[in-house]
Structure formats: C-alpha cells, structure tokens
Short mmCIF file of C-alpha atoms and ligand atoms in Angstrom, two decimals:
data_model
loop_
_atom_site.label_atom_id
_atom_site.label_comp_id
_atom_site.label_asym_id
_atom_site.label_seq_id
_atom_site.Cartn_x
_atom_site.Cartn_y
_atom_site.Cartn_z
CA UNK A 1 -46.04 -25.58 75.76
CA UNK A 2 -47.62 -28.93 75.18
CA UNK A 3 -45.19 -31.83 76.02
CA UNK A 4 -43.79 -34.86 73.85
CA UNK A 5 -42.08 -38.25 75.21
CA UNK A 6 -40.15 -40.84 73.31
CA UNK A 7 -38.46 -43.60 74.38
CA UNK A 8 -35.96 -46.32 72.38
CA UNK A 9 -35.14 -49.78 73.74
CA UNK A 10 -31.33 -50.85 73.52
CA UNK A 11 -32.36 -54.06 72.81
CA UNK A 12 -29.34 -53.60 69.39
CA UNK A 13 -28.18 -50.75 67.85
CA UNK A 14 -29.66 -47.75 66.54
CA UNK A 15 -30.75 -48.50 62.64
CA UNK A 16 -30.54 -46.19 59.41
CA UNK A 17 -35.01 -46.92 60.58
CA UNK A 18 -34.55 -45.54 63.78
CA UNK A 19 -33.18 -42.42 62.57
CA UNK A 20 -35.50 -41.63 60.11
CA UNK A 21 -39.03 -43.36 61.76
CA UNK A 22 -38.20 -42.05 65.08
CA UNK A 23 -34.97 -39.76 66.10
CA UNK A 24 -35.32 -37.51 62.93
CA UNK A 25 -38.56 -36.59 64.11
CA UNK A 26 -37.89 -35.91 67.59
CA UNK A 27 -35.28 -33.30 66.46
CA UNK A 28 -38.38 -31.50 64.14
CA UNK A 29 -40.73 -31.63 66.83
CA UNK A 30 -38.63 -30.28 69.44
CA UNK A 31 -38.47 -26.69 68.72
CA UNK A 32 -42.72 -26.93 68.98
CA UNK A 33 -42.82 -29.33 71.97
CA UNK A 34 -41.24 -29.66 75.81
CA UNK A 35 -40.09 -32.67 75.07
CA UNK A 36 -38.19 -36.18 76.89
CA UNK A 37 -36.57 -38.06 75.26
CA UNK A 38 -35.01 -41.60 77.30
CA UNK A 39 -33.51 -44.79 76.60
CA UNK A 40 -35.87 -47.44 77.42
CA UNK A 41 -33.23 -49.94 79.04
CA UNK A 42 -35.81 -50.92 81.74
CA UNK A 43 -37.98 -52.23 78.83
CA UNK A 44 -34.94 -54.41 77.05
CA UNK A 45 -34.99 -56.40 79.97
CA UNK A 46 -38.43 -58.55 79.11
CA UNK A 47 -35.68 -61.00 77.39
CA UNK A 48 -31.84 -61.52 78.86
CA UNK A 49 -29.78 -59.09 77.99
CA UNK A 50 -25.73 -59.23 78.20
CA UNK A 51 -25.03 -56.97 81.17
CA UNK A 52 -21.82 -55.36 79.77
CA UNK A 53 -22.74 -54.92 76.36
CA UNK A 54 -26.46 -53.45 77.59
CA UNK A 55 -24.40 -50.71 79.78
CA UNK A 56 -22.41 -49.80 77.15
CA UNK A 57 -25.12 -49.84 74.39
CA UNK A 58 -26.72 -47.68 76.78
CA UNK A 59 -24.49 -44.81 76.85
CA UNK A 60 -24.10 -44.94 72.89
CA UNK A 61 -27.88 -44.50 72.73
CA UNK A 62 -27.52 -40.95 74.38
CA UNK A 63 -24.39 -40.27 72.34
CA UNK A 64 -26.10 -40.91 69.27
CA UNK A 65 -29.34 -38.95 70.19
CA UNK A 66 -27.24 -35.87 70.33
CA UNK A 67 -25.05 -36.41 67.58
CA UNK A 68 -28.29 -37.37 65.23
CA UNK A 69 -29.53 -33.33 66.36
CA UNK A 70 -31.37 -33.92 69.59
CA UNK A 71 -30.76 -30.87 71.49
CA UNK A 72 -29.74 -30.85 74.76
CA UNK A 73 -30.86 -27.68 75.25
CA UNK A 74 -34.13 -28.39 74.20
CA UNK A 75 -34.92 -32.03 75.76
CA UNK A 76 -34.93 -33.28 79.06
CA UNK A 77 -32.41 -36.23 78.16
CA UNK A 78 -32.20 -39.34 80.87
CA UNK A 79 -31.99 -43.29 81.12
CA UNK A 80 -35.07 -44.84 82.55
CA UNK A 81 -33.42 -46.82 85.17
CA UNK A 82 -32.19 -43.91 86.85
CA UNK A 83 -35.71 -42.83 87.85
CA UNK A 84 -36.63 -45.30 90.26
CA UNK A 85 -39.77 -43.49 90.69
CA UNK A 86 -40.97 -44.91 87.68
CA UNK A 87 -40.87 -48.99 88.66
CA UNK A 88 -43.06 -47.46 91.99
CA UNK A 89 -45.74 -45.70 90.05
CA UNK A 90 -46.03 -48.50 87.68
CA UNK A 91 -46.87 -50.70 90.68
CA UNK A 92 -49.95 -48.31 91.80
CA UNK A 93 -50.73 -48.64 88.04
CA UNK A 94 -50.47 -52.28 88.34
CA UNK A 95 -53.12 -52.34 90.47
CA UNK A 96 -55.60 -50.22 87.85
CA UNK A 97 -55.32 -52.53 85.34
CA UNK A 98 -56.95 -55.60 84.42
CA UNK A 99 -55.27 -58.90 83.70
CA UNK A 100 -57.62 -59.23 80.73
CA UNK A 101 -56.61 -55.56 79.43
CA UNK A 102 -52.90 -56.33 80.07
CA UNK A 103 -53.33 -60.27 78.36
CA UNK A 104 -54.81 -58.83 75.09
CA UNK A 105 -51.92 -56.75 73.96
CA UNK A 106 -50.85 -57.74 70.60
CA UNK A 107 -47.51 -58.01 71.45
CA UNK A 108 -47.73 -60.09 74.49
CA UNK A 109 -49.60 -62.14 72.79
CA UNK A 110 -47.02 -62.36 70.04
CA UNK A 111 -44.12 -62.68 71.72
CA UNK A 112 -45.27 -64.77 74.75
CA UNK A 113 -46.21 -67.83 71.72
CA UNK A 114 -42.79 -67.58 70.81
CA UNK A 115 -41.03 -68.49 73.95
CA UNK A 116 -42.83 -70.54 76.58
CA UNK A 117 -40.74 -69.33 79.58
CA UNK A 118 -41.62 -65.54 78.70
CA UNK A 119 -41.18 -63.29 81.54
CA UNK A 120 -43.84 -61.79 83.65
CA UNK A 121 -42.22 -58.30 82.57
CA UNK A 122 -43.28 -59.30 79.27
CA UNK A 123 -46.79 -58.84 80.51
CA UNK A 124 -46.31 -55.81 82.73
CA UNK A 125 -43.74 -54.02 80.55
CA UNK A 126 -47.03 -52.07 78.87
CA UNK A 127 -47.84 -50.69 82.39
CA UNK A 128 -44.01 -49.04 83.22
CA UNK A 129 -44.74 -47.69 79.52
CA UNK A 130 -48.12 -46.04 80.61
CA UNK A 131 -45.89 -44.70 83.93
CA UNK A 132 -42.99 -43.49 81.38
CA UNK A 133 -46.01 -41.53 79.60
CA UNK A 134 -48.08 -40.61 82.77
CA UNK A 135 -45.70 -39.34 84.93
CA UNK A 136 -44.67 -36.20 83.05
CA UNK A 137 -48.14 -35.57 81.93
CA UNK A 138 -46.97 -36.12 78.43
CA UNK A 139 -49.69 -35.06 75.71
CA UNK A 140 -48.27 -36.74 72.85
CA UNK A 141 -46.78 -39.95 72.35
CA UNK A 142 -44.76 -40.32 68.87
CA UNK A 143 -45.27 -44.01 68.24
CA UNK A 144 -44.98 -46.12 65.41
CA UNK A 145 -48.43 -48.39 64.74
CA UNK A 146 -47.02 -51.69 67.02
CA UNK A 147 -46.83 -49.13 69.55
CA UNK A 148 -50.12 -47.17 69.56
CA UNK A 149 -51.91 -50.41 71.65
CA UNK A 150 -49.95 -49.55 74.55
CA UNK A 151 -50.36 -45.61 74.42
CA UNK A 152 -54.14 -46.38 74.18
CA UNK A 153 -53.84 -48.45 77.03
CA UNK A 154 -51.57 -45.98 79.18
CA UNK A 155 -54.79 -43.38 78.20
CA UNK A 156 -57.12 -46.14 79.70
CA UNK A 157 -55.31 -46.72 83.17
CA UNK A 158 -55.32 -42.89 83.30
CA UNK A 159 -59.19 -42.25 82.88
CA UNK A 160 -59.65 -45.33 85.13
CA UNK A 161 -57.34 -44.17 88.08
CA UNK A 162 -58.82 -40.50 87.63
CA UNK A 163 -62.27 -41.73 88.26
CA UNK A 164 -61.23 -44.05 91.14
CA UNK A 165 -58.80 -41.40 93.02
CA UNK A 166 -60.03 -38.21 91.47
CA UNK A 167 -57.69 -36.02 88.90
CA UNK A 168 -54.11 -37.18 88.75
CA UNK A 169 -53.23 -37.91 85.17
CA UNK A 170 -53.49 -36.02 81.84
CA UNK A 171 -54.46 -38.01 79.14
CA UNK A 172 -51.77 -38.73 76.14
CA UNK A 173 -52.86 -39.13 73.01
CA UNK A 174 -50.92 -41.68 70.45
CA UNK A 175 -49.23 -39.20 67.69
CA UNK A 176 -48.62 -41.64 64.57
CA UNK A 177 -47.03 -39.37 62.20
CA UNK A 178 -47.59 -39.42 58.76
CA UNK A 179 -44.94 -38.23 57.34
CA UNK A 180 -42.65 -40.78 59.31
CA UNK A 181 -41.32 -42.64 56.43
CA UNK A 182 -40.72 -46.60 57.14
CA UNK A 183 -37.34 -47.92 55.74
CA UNK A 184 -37.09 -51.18 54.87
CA UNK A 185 -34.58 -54.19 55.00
CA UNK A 186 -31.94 -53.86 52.11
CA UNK A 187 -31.92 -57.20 51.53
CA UNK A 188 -35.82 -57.98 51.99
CA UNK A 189 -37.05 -54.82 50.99
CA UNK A 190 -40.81 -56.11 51.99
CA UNK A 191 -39.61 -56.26 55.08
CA UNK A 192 -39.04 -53.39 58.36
CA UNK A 193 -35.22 -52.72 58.43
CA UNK A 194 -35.25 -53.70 62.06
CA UNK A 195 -32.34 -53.47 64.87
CA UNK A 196 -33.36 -57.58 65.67
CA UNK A 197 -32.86 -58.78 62.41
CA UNK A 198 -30.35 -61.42 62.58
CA UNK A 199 -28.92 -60.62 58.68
CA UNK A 200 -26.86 -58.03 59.33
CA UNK A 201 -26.51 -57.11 55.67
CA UNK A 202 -29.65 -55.37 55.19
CA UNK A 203 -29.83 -53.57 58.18
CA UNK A 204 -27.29 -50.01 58.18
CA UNK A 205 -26.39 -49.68 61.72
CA UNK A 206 -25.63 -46.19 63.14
CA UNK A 207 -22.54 -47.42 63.78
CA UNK A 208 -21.32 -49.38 60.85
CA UNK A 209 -17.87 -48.24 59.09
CA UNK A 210 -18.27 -45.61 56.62
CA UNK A 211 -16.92 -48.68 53.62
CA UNK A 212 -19.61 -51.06 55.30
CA UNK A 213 -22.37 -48.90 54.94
CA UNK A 214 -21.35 -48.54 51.20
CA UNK A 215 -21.54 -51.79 50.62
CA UNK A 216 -24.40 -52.73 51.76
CA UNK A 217 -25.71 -50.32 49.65
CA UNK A 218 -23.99 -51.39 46.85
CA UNK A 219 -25.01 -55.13 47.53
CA UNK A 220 -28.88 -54.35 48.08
CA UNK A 221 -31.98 -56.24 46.56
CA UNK A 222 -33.10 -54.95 43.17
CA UNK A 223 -35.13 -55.82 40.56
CA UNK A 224 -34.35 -56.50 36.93
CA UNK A 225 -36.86 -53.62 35.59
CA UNK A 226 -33.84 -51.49 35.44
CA UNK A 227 -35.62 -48.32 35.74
CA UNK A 228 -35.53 -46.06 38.84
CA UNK A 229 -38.87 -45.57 39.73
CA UNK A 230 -40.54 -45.10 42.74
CA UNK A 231 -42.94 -48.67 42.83
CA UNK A 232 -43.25 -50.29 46.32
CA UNK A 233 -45.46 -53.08 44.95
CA UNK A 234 -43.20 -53.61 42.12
CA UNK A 235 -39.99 -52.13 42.99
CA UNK A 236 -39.34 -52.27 46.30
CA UNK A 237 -35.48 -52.54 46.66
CA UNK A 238 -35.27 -49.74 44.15
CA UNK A 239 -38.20 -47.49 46.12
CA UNK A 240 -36.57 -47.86 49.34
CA UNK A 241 -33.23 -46.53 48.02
CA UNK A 242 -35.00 -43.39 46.84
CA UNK A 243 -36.74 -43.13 50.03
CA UNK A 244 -33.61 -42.98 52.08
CA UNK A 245 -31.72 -40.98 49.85
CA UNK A 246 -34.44 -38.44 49.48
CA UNK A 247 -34.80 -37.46 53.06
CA UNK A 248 -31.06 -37.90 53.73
CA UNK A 249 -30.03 -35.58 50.28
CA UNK A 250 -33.07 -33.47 51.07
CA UNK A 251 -34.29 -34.31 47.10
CA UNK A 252 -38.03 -34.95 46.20
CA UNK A 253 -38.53 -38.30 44.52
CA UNK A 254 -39.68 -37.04 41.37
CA UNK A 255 -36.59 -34.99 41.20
CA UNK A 256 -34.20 -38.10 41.87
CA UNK A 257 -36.07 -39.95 39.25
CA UNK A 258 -35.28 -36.81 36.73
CA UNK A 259 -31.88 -36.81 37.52
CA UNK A 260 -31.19 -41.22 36.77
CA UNK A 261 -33.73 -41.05 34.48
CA UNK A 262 -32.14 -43.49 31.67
CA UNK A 263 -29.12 -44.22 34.24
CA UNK A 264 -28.33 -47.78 35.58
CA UNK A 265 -28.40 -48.69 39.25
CA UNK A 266 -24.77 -49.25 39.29
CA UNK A 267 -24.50 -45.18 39.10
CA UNK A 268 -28.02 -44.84 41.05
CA UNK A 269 -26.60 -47.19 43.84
CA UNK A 270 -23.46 -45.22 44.26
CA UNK A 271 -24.53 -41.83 44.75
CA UNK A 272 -26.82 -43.52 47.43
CA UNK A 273 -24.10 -45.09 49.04
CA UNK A 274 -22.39 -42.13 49.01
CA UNK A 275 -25.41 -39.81 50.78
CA UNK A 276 -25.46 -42.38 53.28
CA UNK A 277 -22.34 -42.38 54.00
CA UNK A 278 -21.14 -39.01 54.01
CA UNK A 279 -24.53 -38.74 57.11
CA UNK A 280 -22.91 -41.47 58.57
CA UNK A 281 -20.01 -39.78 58.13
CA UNK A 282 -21.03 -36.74 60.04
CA UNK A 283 -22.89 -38.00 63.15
CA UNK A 284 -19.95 -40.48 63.83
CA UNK A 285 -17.61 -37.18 64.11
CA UNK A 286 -20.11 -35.54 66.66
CA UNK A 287 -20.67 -39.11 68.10
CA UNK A 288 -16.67 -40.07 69.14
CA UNK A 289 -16.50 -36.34 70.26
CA UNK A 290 -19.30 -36.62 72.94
CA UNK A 291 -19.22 -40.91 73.99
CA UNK A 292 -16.14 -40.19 75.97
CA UNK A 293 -17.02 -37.04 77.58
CA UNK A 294 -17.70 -35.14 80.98
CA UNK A 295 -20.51 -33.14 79.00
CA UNK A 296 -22.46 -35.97 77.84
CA UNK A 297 -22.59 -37.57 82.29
CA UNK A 298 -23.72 -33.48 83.17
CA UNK A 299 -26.54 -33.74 80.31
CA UNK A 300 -27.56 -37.10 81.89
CA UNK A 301 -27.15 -35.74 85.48
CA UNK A 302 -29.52 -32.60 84.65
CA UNK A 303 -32.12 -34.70 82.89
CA UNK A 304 -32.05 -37.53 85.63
CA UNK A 305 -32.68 -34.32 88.29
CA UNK A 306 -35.85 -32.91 86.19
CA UNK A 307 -37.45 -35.92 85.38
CA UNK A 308 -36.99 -37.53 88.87
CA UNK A 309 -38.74 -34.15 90.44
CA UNK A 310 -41.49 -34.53 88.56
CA UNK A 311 -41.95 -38.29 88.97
CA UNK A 312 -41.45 -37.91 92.99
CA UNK A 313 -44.38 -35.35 92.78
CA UNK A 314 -46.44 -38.04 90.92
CA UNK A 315 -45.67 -40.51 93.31
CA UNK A 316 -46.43 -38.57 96.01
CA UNK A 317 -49.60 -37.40 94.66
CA UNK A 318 -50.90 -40.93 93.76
CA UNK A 319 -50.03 -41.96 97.33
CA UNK A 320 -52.04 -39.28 98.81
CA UNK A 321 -54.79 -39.70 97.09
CA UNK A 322 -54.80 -43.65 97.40
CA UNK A 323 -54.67 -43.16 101.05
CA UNK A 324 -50.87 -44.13 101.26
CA UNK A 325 -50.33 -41.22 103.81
CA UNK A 326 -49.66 -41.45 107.43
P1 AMP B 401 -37.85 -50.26 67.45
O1 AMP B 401 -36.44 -50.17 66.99
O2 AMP B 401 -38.66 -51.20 66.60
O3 AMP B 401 -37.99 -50.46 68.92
O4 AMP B 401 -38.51 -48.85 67.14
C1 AMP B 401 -38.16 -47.66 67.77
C2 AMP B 401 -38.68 -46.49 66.97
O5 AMP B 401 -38.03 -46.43 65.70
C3 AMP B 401 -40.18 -46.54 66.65
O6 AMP B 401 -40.69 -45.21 66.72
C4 AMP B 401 -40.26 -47.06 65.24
O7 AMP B 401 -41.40 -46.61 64.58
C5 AMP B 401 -38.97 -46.48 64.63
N1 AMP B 401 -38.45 -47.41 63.61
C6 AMP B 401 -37.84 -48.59 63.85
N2 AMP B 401 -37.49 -49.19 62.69
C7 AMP B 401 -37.92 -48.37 61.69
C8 AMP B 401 -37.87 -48.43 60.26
N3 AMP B 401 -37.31 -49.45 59.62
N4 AMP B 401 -38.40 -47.40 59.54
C9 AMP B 401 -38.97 -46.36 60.19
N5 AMP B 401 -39.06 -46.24 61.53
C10 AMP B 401 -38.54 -47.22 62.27
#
C-alpha cells in the first residue's frame, strides 16, 4: 500500500479552508493510502508563538482531525515534536543541501522581506519538512501549490543524499489535487480564507459558535447582480457560497442554481448558513466528546510509538551509511 503524509501548522485555528482544501481529503484518501497525518507544531515556531495557547491549540488540532472523519484506525496520528528523531535527521539533511537551494524558496524569500529579524528556522524549516516526508518513505505529499516548492525540494535532498551515501530515501512526489476546492475569504472573496487573516469576519473557524458561523454567513460580500450564479470573475462572494455549500450539502452547482433560481440571497444566504452550521454543528459534538479524553492521549501514544520506530530506523540507517558508526 503506497503511503500518504500531511501535516497542518497550529500557527491559528483550523478554517472552514482547511477542512475542505486539506482534512476533507485526507479522510477520502485514506481508505486507498497508509497514511500520517501530524500537527506541524515544530514548523509554527519560525515566528513566536504563545506557549500556552500553542499547547492547547495543539491538542484541538488532533481533536478536530478525528472529529472532521480522520480515522484513527486508519492513520498513524502524532505531534511532530514528539519524534525527536525528526530535528536529528533534518540535521544530516542539513548538511545535503545547499544554502543557495534553501535561499531561493519562495517563501523564505517572502516572509524573510517582511520581518528583518526572521529566524534562521525560517530558512531551515523546508529541510525538517523534507525529514517529515523522508523519514516514512512517504510517496505522496498532498500539498496545496505554496507548498509543492518544498516537496520538490525534499525530492532533491533525497536523490542527492542517495547518490552521495547510496539508497536511503524513496522519492515523494508533490500530489496537488484537483479536485481540492479553494475557499475563499467571506468578506474578500478574491482572497484565500486563511487561518492568519487578522479580520476575523470572513474567516469560519472550526470552532466558532454555531450563531457566529451564521452570521458571518449572513453578513458575507455579495454583489448587486442578484442572481445566483456560479461567476468567480464576476461573482465571487456569491460563487464561493455555492462552493461551500455544495461540497458540505453534497449538491452539484448546477443543481443549487435550479433550486434559487429567481430567489434572493436573503433566502440563498440562509440555507447556506444553515448547511454550515448544522456541519459545524456535528463535528463540535464529536469534538467536546474526544478533547477531554483518555482515548484521544492512547491514539497519540500509538502513533508517537509507530512513527518514532520508523524514524529511529532512518536515523540509524543514515548514520551508518555516513560513517557515524563506531
Ligand atoms: P495553511 O492553513 O495555509 O497552512 O494550509 C494548510 C492546508 O490547508 C493546505 O493543504 C492548504 O492547501 C489547505 N487550505 C488552507 N486554506 C485553504 C482554503 N481557503 N481553501 C482550500 N484549502 C485551504
């Protein structure tokens, strides 16, 4: 069975865009995939984050995996900073990679113009991503486009190690899916309905109140066509309200344009806000029944054990064959 890894930073909480761009489609591909799924806490450190609030957003990320339909079962489940492996095989990576090839990533190069005391974990961050991926000999890596630079790059300290040392890694492969829908900002609906955004009105968190999420909904950008049509270019707000309550209701477009054909986006906007809720509804149920519980610290224990084995082995084996050995 080929295997699958995915990875979300805590960095704020889970969006209404996480769920459908990423989680959503971690829970189709796991019945056709071994698959490992993590929360990338190791990588929210590149800026300061709040100790207490990053612990506890921590253990809501795993609770909300589950209750989204990510199966225990099925996944090997873990935080990142348990595996201490991982900061010890990035190292060996470290020393594979260029500072050129680690320089020219888009997003260093983004982020490190917009803060002049950037950390050097900005920089490296790319490499403990390439040991996240390598370690497990991962074949595919669901990412969305910002992230497929680093996969590429994870695939490129691989082939360069395995001609130095001789076979160690499988190569991943980025997996850009194109059915992953992108939901946008409520309030900006050009925009990525991101977990940074500072506005919390157009972003639905996975943990807003059930009324909140309603009235966001209720309060999004328009247009003043007043027809519900599916137009990014030219109806954007109006699109992305179809697009969430399509894959949410399980309706086609087309079909949710039959049925408010001639209907005004008061009515349109309230059956929305009540699809979203009534999901919002439902993984908050499973959610409060698992934060607080002995079953969600054995899932983390058991996944912690598995992926730790297998990152030990890779250790050991990059060791050997770098001549770390007594
Ligand atoms: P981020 O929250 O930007 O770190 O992204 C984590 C994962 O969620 C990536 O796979 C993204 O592609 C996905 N994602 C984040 N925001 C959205 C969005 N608004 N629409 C669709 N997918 C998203």
């Amino acid at each position: 069975m080929k295997k699958i890894l995915t990875g979300l930073k805590p960095t704020g909480d889970l969006t209404l865009g996480n769920y459908i761009g990423a989680i959503s489609q971690m829970v189709k591909l796991q019945d056709e995939y071994e698959s490992f799924v993590f929360v990338a806490d190791l990588h929210a450190l590149t800026t300061y984050q709040n100790p207490d609030e990053l612990r506890q957003r921590i253990r809501k990320f795993i609770a909300m995996y589950i209750a989204c339909g990510i199966d225990p079962k099925k996944n090997t489940i873990y935080i990142q900073s348990e595996n201490e492996y991982l900061g010890n095989i990035s190292y060996l990576l470290e020393c594979s990679t260029t500072y050129g090839e680690a320089s020219r990533m888009i997003q260093f190069k983004e982020k490190s113009k917009q803060n002049a005391n950037f950390s050097v974990g900005l920089l490296t961050y790319p490499i403990l991503m390439a040991s996240d991926i390598l370690y497990c000999d991962t074949d595919l890596v669901p990412v969305g486009i910002d992230q497929k630079q680093h996969v590429e790059l994870a695939r490129n300290i691989a082939e360069r190690f395995n001609n130095k040392y001789g076979y160690t890694f499988k190569l991943p492969e980025p997996f850009i899916n194109s059915n992953g829908q992108k939901i946008n900002d409520l309030k900006y609906p050009d925009k990525k309905m991101s977990k940074s955004e500072e506005n919390p009105n157009g972003v639905i968190s996975l943990f807003d109140s059930v009324e909140d999420v309603k009235s966001k909904i209720k309060k999004a950008t328009t247009d003043s066509l007043n027809n519900i049509h599916y137009d990014k270019e030219n109806q954007p707000g109006i699109s992305n309200l179809l697009n969430i309550a399509s894959i949410l209701d399980n309706a086609s477009i087309e079909e949710l344009e039959n049925r408010f054909k001639g209907k005004g986006y008061g009515e349109f906007k309230s059956y929305v806000a009540d699809v979203v809720g009534n999901f919002i509804e439902k993984i908050q149920a499973k959610y409060n029944e698992i934060i607080n519980s002995k079953e969600l610290d054995e899932i983390l224990d058991a996944g912690i054990k598995k992926s730790r084995e297998l990152a030990r082995e890779k250790y050991e084996l990059m060791k050997e064959r770098m001549g770390l050995i007594r």
